[in-house]
Short mmCIF file of C-alpha atoms in Angstrom, two decimals:
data_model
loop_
_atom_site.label_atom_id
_atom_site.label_comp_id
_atom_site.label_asym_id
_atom_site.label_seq_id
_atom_site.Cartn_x
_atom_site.Cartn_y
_atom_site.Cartn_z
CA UNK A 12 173.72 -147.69 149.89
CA UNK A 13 171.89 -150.43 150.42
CA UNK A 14 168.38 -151.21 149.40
CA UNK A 15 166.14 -151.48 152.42
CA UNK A 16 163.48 -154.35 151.59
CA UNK A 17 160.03 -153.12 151.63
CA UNK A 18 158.55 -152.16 155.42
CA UNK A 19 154.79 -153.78 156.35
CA UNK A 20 152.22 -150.61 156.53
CA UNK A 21 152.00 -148.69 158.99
CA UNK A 22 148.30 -148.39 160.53
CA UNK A 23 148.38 -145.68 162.89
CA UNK A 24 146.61 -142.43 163.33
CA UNK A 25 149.59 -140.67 163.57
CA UNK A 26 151.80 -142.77 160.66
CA UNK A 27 153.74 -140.01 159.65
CA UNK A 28 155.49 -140.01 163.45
CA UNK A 29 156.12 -143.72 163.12
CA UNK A 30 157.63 -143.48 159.93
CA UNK A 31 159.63 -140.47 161.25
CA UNK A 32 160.85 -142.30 164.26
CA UNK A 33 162.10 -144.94 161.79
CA UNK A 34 163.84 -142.76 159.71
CA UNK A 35 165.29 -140.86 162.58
CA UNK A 36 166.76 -144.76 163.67
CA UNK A 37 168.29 -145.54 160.05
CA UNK A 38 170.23 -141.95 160.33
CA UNK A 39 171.29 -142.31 163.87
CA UNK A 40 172.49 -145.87 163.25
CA UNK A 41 173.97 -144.66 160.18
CA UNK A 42 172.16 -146.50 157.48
CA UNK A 43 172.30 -142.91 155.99
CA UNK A 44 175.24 -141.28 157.05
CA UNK A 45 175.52 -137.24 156.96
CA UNK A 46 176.10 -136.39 153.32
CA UNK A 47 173.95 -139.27 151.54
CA UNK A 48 170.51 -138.71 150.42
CA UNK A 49 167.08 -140.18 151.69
CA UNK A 50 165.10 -142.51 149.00
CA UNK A 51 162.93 -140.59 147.09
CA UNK A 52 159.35 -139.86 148.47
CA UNK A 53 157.72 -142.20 145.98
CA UNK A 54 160.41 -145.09 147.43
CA UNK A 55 159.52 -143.89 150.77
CA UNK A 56 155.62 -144.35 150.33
CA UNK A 57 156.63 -147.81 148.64
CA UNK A 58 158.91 -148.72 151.94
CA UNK A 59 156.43 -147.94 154.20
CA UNK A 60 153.07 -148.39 152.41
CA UNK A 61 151.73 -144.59 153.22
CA UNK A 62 150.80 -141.78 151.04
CA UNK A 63 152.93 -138.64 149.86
CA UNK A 64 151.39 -136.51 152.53
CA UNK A 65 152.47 -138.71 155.30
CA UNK A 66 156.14 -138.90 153.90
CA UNK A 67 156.22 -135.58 153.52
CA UNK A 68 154.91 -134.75 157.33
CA UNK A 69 157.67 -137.08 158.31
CA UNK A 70 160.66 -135.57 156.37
CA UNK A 71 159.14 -132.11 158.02
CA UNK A 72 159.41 -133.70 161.47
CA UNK A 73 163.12 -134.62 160.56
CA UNK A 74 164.16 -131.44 159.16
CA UNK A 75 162.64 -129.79 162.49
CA UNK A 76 165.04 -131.42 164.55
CA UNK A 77 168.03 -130.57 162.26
CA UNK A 78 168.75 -133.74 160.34
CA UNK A 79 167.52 -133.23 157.00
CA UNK A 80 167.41 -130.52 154.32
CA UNK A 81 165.42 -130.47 151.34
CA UNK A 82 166.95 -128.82 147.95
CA UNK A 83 164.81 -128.79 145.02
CA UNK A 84 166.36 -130.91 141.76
CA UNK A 85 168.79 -132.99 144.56
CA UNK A 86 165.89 -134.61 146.95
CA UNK A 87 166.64 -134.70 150.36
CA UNK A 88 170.02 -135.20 152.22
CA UNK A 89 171.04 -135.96 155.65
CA UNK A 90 172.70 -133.05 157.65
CA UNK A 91 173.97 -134.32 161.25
CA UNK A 92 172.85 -137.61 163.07
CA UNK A 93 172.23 -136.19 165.97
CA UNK A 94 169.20 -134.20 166.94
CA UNK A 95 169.84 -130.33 167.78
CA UNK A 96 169.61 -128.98 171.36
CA UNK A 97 167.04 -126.54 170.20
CA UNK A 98 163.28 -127.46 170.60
CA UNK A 99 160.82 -126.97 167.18
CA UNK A 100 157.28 -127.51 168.11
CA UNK A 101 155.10 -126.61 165.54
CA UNK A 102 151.13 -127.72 165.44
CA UNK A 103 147.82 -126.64 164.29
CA UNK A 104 145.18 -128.43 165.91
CA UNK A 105 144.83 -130.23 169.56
CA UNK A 106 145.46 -133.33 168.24
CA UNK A 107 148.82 -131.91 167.40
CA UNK A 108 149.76 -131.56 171.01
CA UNK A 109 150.69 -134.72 172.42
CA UNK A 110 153.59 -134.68 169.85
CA UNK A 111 155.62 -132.28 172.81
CA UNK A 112 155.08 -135.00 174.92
CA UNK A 113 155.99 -137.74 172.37
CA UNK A 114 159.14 -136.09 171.56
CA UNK A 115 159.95 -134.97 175.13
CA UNK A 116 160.82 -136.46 178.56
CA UNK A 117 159.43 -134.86 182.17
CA UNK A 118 161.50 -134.98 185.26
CA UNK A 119 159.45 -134.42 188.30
CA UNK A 120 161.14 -132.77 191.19
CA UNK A 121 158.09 -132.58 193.25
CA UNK A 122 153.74 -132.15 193.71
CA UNK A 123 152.21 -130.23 196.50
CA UNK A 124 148.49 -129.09 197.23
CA UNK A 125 147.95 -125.19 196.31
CA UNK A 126 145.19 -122.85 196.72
CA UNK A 127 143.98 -120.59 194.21
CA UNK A 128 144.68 -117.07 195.15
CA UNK A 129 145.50 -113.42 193.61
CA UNK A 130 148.03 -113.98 190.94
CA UNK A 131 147.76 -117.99 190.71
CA UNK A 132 143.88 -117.44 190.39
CA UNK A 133 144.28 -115.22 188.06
CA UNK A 134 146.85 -117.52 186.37
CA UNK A 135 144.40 -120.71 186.28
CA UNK A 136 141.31 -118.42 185.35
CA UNK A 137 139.55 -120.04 188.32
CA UNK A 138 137.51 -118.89 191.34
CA UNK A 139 139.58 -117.93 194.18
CA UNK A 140 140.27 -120.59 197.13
CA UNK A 141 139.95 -123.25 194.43
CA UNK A 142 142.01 -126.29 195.49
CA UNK A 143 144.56 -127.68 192.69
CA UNK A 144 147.20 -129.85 192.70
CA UNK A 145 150.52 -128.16 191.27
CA UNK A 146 153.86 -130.94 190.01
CA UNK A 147 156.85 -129.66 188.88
CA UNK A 148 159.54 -130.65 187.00
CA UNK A 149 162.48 -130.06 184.65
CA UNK A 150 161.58 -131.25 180.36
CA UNK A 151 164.32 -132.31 177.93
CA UNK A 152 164.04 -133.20 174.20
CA UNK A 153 165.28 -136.60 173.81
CA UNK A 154 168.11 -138.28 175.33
CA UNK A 155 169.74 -133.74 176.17
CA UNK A 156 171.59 -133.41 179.26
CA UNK A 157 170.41 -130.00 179.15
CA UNK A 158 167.10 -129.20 180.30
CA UNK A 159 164.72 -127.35 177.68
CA UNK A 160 162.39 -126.48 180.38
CA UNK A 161 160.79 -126.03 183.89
CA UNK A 162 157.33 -126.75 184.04
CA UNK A 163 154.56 -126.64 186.32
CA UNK A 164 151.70 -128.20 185.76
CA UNK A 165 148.45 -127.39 187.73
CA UNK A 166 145.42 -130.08 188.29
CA UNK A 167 142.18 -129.05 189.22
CA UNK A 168 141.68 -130.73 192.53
CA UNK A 169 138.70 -132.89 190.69
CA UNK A 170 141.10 -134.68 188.66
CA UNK A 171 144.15 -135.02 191.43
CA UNK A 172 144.62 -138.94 191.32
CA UNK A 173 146.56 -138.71 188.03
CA UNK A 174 149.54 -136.97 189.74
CA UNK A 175 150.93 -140.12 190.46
CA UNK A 176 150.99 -141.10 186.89
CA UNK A 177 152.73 -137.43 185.35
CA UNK A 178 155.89 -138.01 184.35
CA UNK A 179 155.69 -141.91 184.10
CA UNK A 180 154.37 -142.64 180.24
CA UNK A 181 154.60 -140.59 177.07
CA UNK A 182 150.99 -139.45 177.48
CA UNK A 183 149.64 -136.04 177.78
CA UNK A 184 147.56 -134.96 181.58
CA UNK A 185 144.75 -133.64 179.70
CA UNK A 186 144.93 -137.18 178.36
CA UNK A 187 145.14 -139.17 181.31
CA UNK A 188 142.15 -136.85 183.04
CA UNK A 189 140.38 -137.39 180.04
CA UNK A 190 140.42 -141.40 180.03
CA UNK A 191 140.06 -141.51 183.88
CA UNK A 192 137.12 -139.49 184.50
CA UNK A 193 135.41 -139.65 181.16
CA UNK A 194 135.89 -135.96 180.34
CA UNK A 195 136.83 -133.97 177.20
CA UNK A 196 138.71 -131.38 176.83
CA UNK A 197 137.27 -128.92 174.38
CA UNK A 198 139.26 -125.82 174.04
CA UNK A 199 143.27 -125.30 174.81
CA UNK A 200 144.14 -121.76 175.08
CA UNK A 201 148.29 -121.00 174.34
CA UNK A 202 149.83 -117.86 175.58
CA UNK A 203 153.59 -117.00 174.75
CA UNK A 204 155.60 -114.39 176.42
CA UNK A 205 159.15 -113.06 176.50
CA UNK A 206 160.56 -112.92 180.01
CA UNK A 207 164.34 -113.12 181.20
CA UNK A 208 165.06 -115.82 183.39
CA UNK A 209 165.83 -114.67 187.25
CA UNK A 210 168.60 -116.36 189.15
CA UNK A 211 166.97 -119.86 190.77
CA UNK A 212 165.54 -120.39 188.22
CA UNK A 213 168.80 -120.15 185.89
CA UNK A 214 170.93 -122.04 188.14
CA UNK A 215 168.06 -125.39 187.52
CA UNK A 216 168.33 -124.36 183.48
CA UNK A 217 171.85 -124.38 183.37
CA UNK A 218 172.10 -120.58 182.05
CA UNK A 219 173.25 -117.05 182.99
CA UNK A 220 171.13 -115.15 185.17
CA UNK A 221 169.16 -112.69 183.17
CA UNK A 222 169.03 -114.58 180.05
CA UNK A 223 166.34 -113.94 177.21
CA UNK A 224 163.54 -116.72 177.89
CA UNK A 225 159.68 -117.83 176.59
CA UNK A 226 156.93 -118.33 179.27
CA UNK A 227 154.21 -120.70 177.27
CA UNK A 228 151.11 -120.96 179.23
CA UNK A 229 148.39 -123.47 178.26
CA UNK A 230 145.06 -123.79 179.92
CA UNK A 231 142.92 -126.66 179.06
CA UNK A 232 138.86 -126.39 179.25
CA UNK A 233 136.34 -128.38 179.67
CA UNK A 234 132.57 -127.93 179.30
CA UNK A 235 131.39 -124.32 180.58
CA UNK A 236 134.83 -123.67 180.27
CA UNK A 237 136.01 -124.98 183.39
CA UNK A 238 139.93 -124.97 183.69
CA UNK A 239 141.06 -128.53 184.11
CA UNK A 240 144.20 -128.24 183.47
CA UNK A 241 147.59 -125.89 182.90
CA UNK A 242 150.46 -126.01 181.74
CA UNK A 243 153.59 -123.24 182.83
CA UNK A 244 156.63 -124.18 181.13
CA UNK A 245 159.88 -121.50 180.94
CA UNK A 246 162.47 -122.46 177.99
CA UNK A 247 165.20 -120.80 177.68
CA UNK A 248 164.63 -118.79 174.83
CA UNK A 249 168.20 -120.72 172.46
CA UNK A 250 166.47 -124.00 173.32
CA UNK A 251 163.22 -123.65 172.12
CA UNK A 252 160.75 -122.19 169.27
CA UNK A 253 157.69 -122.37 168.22
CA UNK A 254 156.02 -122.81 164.38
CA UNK A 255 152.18 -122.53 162.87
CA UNK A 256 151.43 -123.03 160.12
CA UNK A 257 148.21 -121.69 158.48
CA UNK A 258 146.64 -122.62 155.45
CA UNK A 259 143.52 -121.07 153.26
CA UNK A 260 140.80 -123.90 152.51
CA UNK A 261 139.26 -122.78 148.79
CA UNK A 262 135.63 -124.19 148.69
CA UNK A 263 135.70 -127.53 146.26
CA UNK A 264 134.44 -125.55 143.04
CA UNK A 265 137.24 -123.58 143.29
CA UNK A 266 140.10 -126.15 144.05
CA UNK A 267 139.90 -128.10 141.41
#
């Protein structure tokens, strides 16, 4: 294998996705094929100029999607060059979130003008005959045939301009609301349910009428905790999952 000459730092917020998304390249294009092992996480942080944690964070994102597998005493090997059909998302915090979209790609197959009534209000925890704007669409991880989901996503009325704009850039509605009309989003909510998938909706996934699948809701709040935003998207429940991790914080006196 050859030695790859040392990489300029990265300066990003988010490093450890850029040096994933490098990685990812060098096994795709086969600089490491399936069976060789990724440089060591010291050479890694030497490559790229970041710290342990960041190399680490990427070599989780890699081994997420199937490519990687870690074995204590051997390091880290590569184990397909191809990312798998099925969908990992795993995240902690809000600033975790836009990572679904980063890693993702939204169809749309069409927007329409909906009032708020009965169930929907209920859905969108808003007032009923609230106006919103609702696009739909079909999301697949990377370059998949297959889709991983059908979303809906629901805009209060407010905020309806950046409908034109879903679906066109790797950036998250909440964001785009956020940097057009100067608002923040303070709270997202997550539900997950099991469902089974009925029969239109099975013929747009691709899968057997009555299969297993995961409803994940999200609403996102604003002050007073006024819905701006939510997000209904039904995966299949073989083409998705979902991870958390949680960890205790011991006070300083005791972590040292």
């Amino acid at each position: 294998m050859n030695a790859r000459s040392p990489s300029a730092p990265v300066a990003s917020q988010l490093q450890y996705v850029l040096v994933a998304q490098r990685l990812m390249h060098d096994i795709t294009s086969g600089r490491y094929p399936v069976g060789s092992l990724l440089p060591t996480e010291l050479n890694l942080c030497t490559q790229f100029g970041v710290s342990r944690h960041t190399v680490r964070e990427a070599v989780r994102r890699l081994q997420e999607r199937g490519l990687v597998t870690r074995r204590r005493g051997i390091g880290t090997s590569v184990k397909a060059n191809r990312v798998q059909t099925r969908y990992v998302q795993s995240s902690m915090e809000i600033s975790d979130l836009p990572r679904y979209v980063e890693d993702t790609r939204l169809v749309t197959t069409g927007a329409e003008d909906v009032i708020a009534a009965g169930p929907l209000a209920d859905l969108l925890k808003c007032p009923p005959g609230q106006r919103w704007v609702k696009v739909s669409g079909c999301r697949y991880a990377g370059k998949a045939k297959l889709p991983m989901a059908l979303t809906d996503i629901y805009i209060n009325a407010a905020y309806a301009s950046v409908r034109r704009l879903i679906g066109t850039m790797k950036v998250p509605v909440y964001t785009l609301i956020e940097q057009q009309y100067g608002i923040s989003i303070v709270e997202v909510q997550q539900e997950i349910r099991a469902t089974v998938i009925g029969k239109r909706d099975a013929e747009r996934l691709k899968v057997k009428p009555d299969t297993a699948g995961l409803v994940v809701t999200r609403r996102y709040l604003g002050e007073n905790d006024r819905s701006i935003e939510v997000a209904v998207n039904l995966h299949p429940a073989d083409r998705f999952s979902y991870s958390m991790s949680l960890r205790l914080h011991l006070p300083a006196a005791l972590d040292q």
